[in-house]
Coordinates of C-alpha atoms in Angstrom, one line a residue:
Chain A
X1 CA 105.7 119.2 178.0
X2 CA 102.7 118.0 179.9
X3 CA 101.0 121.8 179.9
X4 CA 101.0 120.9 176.4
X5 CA 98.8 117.9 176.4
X6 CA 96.9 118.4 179.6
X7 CA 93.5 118.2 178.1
X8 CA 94.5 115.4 175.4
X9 CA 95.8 113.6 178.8
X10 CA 92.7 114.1 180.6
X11 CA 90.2 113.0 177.7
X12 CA 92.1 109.8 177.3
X13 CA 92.0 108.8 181.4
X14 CA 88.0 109.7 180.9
X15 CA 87.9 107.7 177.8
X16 CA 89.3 104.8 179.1
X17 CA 88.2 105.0 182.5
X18 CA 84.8 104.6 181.0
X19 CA 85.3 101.5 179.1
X20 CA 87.0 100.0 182.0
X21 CA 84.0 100.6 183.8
X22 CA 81.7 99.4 181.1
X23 CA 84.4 96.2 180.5
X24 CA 83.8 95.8 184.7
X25 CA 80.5 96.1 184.4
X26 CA 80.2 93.0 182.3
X27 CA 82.9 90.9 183.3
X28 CA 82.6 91.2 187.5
X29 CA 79.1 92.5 187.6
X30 CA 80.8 96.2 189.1
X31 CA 77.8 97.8 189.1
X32 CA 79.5 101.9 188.7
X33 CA 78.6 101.5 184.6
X34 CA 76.6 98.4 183.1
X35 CA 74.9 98.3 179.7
X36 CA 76.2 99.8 176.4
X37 CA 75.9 103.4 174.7
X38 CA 72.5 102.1 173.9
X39 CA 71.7 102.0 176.9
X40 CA 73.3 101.6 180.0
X41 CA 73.0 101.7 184.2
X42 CA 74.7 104.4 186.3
X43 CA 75.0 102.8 189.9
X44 CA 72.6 100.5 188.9
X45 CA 70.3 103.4 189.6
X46 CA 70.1 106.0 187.2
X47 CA 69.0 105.4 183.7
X48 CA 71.0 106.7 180.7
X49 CA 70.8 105.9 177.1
X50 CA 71.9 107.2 173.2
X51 CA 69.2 110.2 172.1
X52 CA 70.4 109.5 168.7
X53 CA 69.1 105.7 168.9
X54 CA 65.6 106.5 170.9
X55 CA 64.9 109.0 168.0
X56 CA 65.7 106.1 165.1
X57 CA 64.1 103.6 167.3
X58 CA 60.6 105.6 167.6
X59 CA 60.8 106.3 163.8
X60 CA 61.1 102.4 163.4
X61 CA 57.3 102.4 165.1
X62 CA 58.2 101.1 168.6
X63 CA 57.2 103.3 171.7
X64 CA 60.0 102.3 174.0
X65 CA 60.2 101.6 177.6
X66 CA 60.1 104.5 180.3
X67 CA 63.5 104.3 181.8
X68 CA 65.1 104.5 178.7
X69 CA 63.2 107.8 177.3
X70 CA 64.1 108.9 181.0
X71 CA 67.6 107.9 180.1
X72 CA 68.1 109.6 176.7
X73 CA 66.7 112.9 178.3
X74 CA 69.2 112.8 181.1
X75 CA 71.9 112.4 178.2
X76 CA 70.5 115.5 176.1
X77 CA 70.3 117.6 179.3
X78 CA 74.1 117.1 180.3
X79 CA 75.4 117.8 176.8
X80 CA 72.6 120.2 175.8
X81 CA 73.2 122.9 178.8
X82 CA 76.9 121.9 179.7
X83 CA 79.0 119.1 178.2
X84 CA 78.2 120.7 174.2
X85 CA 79.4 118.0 171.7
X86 CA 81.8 117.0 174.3
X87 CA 81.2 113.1 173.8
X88 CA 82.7 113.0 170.3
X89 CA 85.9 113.7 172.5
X90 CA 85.9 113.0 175.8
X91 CA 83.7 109.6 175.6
X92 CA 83.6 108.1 172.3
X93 CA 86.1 105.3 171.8
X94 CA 86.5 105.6 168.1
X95 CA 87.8 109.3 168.9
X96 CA 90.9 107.3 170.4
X97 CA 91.4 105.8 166.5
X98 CA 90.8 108.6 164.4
X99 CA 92.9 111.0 166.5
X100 CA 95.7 108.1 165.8
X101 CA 95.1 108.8 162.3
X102 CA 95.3 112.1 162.6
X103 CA 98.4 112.3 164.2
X104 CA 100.1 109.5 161.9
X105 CA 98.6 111.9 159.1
X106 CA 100.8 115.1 160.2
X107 CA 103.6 113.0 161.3
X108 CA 103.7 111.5 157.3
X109 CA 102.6 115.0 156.4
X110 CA 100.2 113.9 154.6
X111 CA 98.1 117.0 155.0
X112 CA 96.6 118.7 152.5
X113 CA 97.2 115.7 149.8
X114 CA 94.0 114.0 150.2
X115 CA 91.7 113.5 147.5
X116 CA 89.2 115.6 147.8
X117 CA 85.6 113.8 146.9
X118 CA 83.3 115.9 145.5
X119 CA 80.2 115.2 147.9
X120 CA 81.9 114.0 150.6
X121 CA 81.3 117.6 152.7
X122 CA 81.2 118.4 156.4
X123 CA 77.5 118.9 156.2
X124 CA 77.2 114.9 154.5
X125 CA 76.4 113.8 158.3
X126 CA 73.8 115.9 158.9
X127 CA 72.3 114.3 155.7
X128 CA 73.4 110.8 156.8
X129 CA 71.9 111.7 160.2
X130 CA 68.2 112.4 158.1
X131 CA 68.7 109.3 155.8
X132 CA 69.0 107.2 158.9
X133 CA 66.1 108.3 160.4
X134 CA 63.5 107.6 156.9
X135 CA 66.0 103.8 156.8
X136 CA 64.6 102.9 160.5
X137 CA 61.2 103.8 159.3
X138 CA 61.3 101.8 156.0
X139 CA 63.1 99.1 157.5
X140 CA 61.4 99.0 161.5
X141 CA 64.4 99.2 162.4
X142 CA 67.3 101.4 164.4
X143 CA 69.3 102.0 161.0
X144 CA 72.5 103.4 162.0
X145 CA 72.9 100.9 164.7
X146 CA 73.8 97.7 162.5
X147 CA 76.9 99.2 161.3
X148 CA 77.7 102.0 164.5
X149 CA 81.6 101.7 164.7
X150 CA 81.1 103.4 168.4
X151 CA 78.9 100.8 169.8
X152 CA 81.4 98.1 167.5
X153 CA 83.8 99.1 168.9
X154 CA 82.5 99.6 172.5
X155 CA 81.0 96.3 172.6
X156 CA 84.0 94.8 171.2
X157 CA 86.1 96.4 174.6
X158 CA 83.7 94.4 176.6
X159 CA 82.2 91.2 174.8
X160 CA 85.2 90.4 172.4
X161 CA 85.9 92.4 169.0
X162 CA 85.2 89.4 166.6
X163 CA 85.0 91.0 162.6
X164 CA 83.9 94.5 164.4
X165 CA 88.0 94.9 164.6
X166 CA 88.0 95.4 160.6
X167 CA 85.2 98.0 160.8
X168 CA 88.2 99.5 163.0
X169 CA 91.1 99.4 160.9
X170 CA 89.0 100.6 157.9
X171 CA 88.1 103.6 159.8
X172 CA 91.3 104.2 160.5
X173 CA 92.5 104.0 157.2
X174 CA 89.9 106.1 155.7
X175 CA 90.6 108.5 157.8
X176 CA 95.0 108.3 157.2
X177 CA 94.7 107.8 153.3
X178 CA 91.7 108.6 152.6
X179 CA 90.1 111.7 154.0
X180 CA 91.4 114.0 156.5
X181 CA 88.6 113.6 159.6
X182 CA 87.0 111.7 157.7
X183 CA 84.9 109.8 160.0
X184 CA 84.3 112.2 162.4
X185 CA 84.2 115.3 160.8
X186 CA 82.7 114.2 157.8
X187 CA 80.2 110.6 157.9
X188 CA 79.3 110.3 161.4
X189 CA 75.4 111.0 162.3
X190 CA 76.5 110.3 166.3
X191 CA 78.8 112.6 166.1
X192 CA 75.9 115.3 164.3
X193 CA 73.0 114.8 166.1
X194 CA 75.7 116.0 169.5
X195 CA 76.5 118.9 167.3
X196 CA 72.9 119.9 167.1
X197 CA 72.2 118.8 170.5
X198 CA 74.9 120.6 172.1
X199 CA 74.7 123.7 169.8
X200 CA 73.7 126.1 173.2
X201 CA 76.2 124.7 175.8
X202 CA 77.7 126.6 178.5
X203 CA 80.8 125.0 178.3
X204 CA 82.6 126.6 175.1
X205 CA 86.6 127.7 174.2
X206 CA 87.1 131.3 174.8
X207 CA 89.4 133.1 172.3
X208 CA 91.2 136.0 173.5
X209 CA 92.9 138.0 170.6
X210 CA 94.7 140.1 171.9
X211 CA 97.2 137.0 172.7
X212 CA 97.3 135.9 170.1
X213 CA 100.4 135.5 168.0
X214 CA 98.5 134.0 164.7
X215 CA 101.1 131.3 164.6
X216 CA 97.7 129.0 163.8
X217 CA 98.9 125.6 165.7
X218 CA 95.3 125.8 167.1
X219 CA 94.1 125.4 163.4
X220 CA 96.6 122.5 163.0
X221 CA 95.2 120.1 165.2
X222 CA 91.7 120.9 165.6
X223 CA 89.7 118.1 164.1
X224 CA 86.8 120.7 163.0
X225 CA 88.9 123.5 161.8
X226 CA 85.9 125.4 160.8
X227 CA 85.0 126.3 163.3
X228 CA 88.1 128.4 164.8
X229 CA 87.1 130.9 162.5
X230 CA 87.0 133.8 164.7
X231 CA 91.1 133.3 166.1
X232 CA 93.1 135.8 165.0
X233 CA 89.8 138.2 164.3
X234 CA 87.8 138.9 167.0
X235 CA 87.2 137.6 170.9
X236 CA 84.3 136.1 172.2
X237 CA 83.7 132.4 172.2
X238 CA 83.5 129.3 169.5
X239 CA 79.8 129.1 168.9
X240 CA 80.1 126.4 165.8
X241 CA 78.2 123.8 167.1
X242 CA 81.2 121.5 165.5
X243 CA 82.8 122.0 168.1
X244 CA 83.8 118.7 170.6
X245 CA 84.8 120.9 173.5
X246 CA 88.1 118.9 173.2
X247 CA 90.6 120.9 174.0
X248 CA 93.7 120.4 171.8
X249 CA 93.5 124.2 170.8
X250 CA 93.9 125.0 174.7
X251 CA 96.7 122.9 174.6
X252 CA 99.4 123.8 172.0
X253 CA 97.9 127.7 172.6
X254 CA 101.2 128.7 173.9
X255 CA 100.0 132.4 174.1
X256 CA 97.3 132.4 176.5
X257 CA 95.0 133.1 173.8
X258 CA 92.2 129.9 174.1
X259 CA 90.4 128.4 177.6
X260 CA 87.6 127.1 178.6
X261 CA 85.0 128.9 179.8
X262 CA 81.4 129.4 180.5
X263 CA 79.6 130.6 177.5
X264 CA 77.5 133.7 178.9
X265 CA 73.5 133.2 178.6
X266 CA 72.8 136.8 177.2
X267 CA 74.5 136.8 173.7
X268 CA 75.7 140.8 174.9
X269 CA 78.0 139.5 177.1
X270 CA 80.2 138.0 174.3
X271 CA 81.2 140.5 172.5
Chain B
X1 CA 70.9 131.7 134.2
X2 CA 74.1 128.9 134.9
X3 CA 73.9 129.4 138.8
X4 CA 69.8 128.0 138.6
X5 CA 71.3 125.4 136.1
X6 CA 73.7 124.5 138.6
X7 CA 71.3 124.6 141.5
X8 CA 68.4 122.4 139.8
X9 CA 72.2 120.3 139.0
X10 CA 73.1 119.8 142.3
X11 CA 69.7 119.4 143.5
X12 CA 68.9 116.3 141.1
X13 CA 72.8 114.8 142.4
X14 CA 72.1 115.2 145.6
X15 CA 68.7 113.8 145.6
X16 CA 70.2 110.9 143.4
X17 CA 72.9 110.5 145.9
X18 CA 70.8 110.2 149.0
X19 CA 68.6 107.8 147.2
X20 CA 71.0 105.8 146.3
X21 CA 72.4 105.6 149.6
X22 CA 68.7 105.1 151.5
X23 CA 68.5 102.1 149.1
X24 CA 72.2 100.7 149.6
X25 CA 71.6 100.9 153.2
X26 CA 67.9 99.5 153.9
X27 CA 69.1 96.4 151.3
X28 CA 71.7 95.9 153.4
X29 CA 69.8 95.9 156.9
X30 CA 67.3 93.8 155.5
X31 CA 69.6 91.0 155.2
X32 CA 70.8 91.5 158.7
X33 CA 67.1 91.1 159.5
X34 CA 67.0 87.7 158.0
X35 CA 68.0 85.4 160.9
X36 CA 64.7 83.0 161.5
X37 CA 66.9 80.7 163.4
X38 CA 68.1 83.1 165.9
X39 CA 66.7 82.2 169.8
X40 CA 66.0 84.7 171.9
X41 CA 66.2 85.2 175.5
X42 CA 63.1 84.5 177.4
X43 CA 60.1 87.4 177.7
X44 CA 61.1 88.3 173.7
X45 CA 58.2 89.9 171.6
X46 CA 58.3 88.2 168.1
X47 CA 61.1 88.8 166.3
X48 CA 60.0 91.9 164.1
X49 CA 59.3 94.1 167.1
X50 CA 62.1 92.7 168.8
X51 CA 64.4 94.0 166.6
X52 CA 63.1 97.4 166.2
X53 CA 62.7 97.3 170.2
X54 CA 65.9 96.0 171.0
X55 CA 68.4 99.2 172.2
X56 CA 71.1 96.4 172.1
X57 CA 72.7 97.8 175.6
X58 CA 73.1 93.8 176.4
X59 CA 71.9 94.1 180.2
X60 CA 70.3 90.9 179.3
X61 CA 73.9 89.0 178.3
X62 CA 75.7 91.0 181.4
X63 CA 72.4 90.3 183.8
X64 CA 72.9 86.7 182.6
X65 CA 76.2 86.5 183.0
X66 CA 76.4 88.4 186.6
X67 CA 73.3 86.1 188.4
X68 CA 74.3 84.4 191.6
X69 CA 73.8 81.2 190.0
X70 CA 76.5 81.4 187.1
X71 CA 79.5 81.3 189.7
X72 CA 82.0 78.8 188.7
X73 CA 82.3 77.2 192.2
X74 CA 86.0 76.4 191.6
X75 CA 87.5 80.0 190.5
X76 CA 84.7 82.2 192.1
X77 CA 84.2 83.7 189.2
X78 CA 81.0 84.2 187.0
X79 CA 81.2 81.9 183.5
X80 CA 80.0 81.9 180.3
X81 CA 76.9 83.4 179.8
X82 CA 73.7 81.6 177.9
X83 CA 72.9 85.2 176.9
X84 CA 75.6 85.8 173.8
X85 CA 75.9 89.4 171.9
X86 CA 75.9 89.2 168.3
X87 CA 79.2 90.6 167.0
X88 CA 79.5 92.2 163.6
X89 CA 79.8 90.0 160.4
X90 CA 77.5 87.1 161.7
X91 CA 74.1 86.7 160.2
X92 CA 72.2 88.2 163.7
X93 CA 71.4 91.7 163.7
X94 CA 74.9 92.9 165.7
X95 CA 74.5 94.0 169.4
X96 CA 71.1 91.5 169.8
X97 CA 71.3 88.9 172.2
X98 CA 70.6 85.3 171.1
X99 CA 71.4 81.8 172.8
X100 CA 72.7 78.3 171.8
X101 CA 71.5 75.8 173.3
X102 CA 73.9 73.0 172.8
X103 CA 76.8 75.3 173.9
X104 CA 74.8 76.8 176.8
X105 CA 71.0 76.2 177.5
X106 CA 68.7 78.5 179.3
X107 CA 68.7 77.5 182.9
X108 CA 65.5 79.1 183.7
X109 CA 66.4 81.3 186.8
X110 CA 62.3 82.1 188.6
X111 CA 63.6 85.2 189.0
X112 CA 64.6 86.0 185.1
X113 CA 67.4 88.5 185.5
X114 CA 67.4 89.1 181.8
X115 CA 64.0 90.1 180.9
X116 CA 64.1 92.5 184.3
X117 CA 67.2 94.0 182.9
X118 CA 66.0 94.9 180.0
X119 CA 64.8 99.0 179.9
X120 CA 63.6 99.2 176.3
X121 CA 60.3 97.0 176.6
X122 CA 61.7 94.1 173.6
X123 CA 62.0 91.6 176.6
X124 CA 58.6 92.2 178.0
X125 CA 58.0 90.6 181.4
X126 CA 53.9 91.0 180.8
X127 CA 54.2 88.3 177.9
X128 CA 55.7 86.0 180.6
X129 CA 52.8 86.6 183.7
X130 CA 50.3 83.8 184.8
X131 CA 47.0 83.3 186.4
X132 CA 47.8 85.0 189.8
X133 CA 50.0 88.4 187.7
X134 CA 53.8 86.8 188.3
X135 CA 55.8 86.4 186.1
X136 CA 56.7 83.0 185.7
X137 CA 59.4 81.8 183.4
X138 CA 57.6 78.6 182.5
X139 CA 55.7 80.9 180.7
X140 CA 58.7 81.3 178.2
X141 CA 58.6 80.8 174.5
X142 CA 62.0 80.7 173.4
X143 CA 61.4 77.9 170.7
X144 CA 60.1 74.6 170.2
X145 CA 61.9 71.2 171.0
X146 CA 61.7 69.3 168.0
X147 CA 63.0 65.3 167.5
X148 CA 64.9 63.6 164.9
X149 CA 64.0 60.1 165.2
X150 CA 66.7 58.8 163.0
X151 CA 69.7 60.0 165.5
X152 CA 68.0 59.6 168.5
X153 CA 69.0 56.0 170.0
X154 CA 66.1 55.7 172.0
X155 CA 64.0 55.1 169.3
X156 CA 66.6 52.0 167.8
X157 CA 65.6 50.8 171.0
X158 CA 68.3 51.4 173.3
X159 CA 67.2 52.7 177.0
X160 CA 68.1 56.9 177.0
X161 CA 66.3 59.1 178.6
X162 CA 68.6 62.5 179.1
X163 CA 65.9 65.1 177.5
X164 CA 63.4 63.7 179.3
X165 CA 65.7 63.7 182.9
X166 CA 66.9 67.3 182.5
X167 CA 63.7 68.7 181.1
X168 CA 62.5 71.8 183.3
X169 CA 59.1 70.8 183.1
X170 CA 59.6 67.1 183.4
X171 CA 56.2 64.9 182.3
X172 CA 54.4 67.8 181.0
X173 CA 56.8 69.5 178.1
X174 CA 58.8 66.4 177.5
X175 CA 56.9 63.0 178.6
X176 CA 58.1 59.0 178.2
X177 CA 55.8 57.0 175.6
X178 CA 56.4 53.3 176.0
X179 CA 55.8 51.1 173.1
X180 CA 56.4 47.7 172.4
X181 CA 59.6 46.6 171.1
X182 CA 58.8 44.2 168.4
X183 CA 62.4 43.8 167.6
X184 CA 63.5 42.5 170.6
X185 CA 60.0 40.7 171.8
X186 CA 60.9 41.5 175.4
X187 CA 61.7 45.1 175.9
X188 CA 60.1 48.4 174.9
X189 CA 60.7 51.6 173.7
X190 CA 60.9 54.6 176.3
X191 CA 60.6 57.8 173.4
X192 CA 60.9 61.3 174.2
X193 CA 57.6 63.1 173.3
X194 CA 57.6 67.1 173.0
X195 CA 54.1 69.3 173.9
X196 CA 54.3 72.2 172.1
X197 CA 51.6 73.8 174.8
X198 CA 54.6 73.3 177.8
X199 CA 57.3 73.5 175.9
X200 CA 59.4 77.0 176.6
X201 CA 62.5 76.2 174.8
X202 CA 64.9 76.3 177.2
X203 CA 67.4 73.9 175.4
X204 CA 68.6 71.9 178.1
X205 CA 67.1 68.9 176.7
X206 CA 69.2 70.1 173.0
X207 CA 72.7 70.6 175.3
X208 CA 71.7 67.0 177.0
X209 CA 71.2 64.9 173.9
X210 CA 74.0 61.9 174.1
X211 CA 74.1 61.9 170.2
X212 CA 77.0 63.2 168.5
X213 CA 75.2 65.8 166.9
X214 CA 72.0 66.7 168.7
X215 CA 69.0 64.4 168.0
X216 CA 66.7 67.1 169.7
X217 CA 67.0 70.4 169.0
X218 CA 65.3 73.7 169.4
X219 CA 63.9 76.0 166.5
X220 CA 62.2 79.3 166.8
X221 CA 58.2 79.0 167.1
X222 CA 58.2 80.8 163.8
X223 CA 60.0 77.9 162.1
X224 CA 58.4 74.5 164.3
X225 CA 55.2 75.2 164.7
X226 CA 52.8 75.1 161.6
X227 CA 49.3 76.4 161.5
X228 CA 46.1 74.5 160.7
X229 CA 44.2 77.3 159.3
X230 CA 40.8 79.0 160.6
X231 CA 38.8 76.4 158.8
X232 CA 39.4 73.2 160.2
X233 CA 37.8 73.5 163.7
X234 CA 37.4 70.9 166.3
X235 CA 33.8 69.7 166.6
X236 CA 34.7 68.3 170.0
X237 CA 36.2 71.1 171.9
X238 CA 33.9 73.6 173.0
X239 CA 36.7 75.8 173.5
X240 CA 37.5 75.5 169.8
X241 CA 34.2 76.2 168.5
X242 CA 35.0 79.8 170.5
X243 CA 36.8 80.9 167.2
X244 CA 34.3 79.9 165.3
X245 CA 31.7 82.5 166.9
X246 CA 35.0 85.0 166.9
X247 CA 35.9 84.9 163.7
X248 CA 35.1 87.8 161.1
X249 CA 34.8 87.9 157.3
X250 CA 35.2 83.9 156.7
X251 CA 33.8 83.8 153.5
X252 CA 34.5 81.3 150.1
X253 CA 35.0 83.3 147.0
X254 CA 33.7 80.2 145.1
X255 CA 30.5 81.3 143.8
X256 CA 27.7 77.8 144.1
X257 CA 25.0 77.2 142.3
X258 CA 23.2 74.7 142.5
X259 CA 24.3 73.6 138.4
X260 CA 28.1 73.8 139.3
X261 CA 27.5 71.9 142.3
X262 CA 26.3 68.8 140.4
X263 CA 28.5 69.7 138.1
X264 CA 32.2 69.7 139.0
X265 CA 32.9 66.5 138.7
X266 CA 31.9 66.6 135.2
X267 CA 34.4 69.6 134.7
X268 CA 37.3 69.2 132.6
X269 CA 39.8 69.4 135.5
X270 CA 38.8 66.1 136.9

């Protein structure tokens, strides 16, 4: 039973070990984790802060202070060369709400009845990602950060939820009744600019097909199905920059056929 | 033929689309930009950079909140802070930090734990440095104290002077004018003055008011203070007549000769 969810286990004590230490931070001045996604103090030392929102921020016009570029290049280095698009998964709290309405979603079976909408695509948050960016320069502004349901939802862990709790439930509905992933998969630029900046991570799921038994409960509960193309095909690793390193597939792979691994740096080594 | 139909198609919906979207979205952060009557925390540029500057990580609200001088003596614990976070649905661009005074005032720590928090340069501790380079927080321009005679009692007379008692910068942002109480034929006014130079904004003057609803309060420097205009200049201030030598391109478009000159009164308007 707990083989099963060992990875699903661990994201959620990171998860929420994280916005305990945030929540700390704030409320006892513990000093391990103070600030927000936007930007926030490691040990009250080291500098980290969202890429995503320096990028928006610097199209808005303003040349922002050095520890936070410091910050957001310390962020891009640990999911560029290891982590991948792990923070969609292992850090974000809104991951917590839309894998509820995932599971709620197969436990209705609901699957497969969603309205599809025509331009409502995987690839819409890369173009929601680009609209942001021309919105903070029209409006001098960070664009996506007046509605972010991340930092809503983070900030609502530590200063009090307030109306951010609707933004919340609507997610969560969207993504039960409305679209499969719909959030994450589909409308979030966060969750896009990771992809892109975690494209060439070492960390990666290894698919071994000679195990595998094509039984496909991988492709059940992955929230980017896409991008398990190669299971039941060929080995080598998932290189779909989709991909939140999040481990489900690991998990209900009762054939030995999915791990973690470290994705070689010579492309030869793959195949 | 159908597929480039379909292309230049798709191209024109998606294009649409996006636009659409751009437009949806910038209308709707420009009302969340609309908040004249937020206060900020002390050290913050004017509110248009502020809010693109602004990384809304709140260091400021959990600096504020954390400071050795917010323990609740009783419990040991920290309290409120002055420095609030705007949450979603109120009229404040969400995640900026803002203050009310007649809840909780700035206190006006020397050491300003928010403005050294802050890593993204939108609370800027250079605005706030003095004659010798330090940062001084009397240097703060959070707002403008401004005085509604009509609700303040010490103007019917009666002897109150709370603003004036728990001003930061006693006599010199907030000073005592006495005036003769006609009224009474024996007693005088004591009424709260405010000097825009001095005063920072602090609030603790709005949060001391007596009156039921605050007959001092304090309103962003964009909203108090007016502005004379370039071309009234003092004739008795030397450092006045400075802007006069500084200033560029000052010019009437009124054309004069010397007919319309003897002649505008003469014109219809009048």
């Amino acid at each position: 039973m707990i083989k099963n969810i060992k990875f699903l286990l661990a994201r959620r004590v990171v998860q929420i070990s994280l916005m305990l230490l945030y929540f700390l931070g704030n409320a006892y001045g513990f000093s391990a984790l103070k600030g927000t996604f936007g930007a926030s103090l490691l040990f009250g030392v080291i500098p980290l802060s969202d890429p995503y929102t320096i990028i928006q921020v610097l199209f808005s016009g303003f040349i922002l202070g050095a520890d936070v570029l410091l910050g957001g290049v310390i962020i891009v280095i640990f999911y560029g060369v290891f982590a991948g698009r792990g923070f969609c998964s292992w850090v974000c709290p809104v991951n917590m709400i839309t894998d509820l309405a995932n599971y709620t979603r197969r436990k209705l079976s609901l699957d497969g009845k969603e309205v599809k909408y025509k331009f409502l695509k995987r690839s819409s948050r890369y173009w929601i990602m680009s609209m942001s960016f021309v919105v903070s320069a029209i409006l001098g502004m960070a664009a996506f950060e007046f509605f972010s349901p991340i930092t809503i939802m983070q900030r609502g862990i530590i200063f009090g939820f307030g109306m951010g709790f609707f933004v919340l439930v609507g997610i969560f509905l969207f993504d039960l009744f409305g679209v499969k992933n719909g959030w994450c998969g589909h409308l979030c630029p966060l969750g896009a600019f990771y992809s892109i900046a975690g494209s060439k991570s070492l960390i990666a799921i290894k698919h071994n097909v000679e195990n595998c038994t094509k039984c496909m409960e991988c492709k059940v509960v992955c929230p980017e199905s896409d991008v398990l193309s190669i299971i039941s095909k060929n080995s080598g690793y998932i290189t779909d920059m989709e991909c939140t390193n999040c481990g489900r597939c690991v998990d209900v792979c009762n054939d030995e056929a999915l791990h973690f691994g470290i994705r070689g740096l010579l492309k030869t080594q793959n195949k | 033929m159908s597929s480039r139909r379909d292309f230049i198609a798709t191209s024109f919906q998606s294009v649409g689309l996006a636009t659409v979207g751009s437009l949806l979205w910038a209308g709707y952060g420009d009302l969340t930009k609309k908040s004249p009557l937020v206060l900020r925390p002390p050290g913050a540029l004017n509110e248009k950079d502020f809010l693109s500057a602004c990384i809304k990580c709140d260091l400021c609200s959990i600096a504020c909140k954390n400071r050795d001088t917010n323990i609740d003596l009783k419990t040991g614990l920290s309290k409120e802070p002055t420095i609030k976070v705007a949450k979603a649905g109120g009229n404040t661009l969400i995640g900026t930090p803002y203050f009310t005074p007649r809840d909780i005032p700035c206190y006006m720590c020397e050491d300003i734990p928010c403005a050294k928090a802050c890593p993204s340069g939108a609370l800027d501790m250079k605005t706030l440095l003095d004659k010798n380079n330090k940062a001084n927080i009397n240097n703060s321009s959070m707002g403008l104290a401004v005085i509604h005679k009509e609700s303040c009692i010490a103007f019917w007379g009666i002897q109150c002077d709370a603003c004036y008692r728990v001003c930061p910068l006693m006599d010199d942002a907030l000073t005592l004018e006495y005036k003769r109480n006609k009224r009474t034929g024996k007693h005088s006014y004591l009424l709260p003055v405010v000097n825009s130079n001095s005063c920072t904004g602090c609030g603790l003057c709005e949060q001391a008011c007596i009156s039921e609803k605050s007959a001092i309060v304090v309103l962003p420097d964009k909203i108090s203070k007016g502005r004379a205009g370039d071309h009234y200049v003092k004739g008795w201030d030397e450092k006045d007549q400075q802007r006069v030598k500084n200033s560029k391109g000052l010019t009437t478009k009124t054309k004069h000769t010397k007919e319309n000159i003897t002649n505008y009164l003469n014109e219809s308007s009048f």
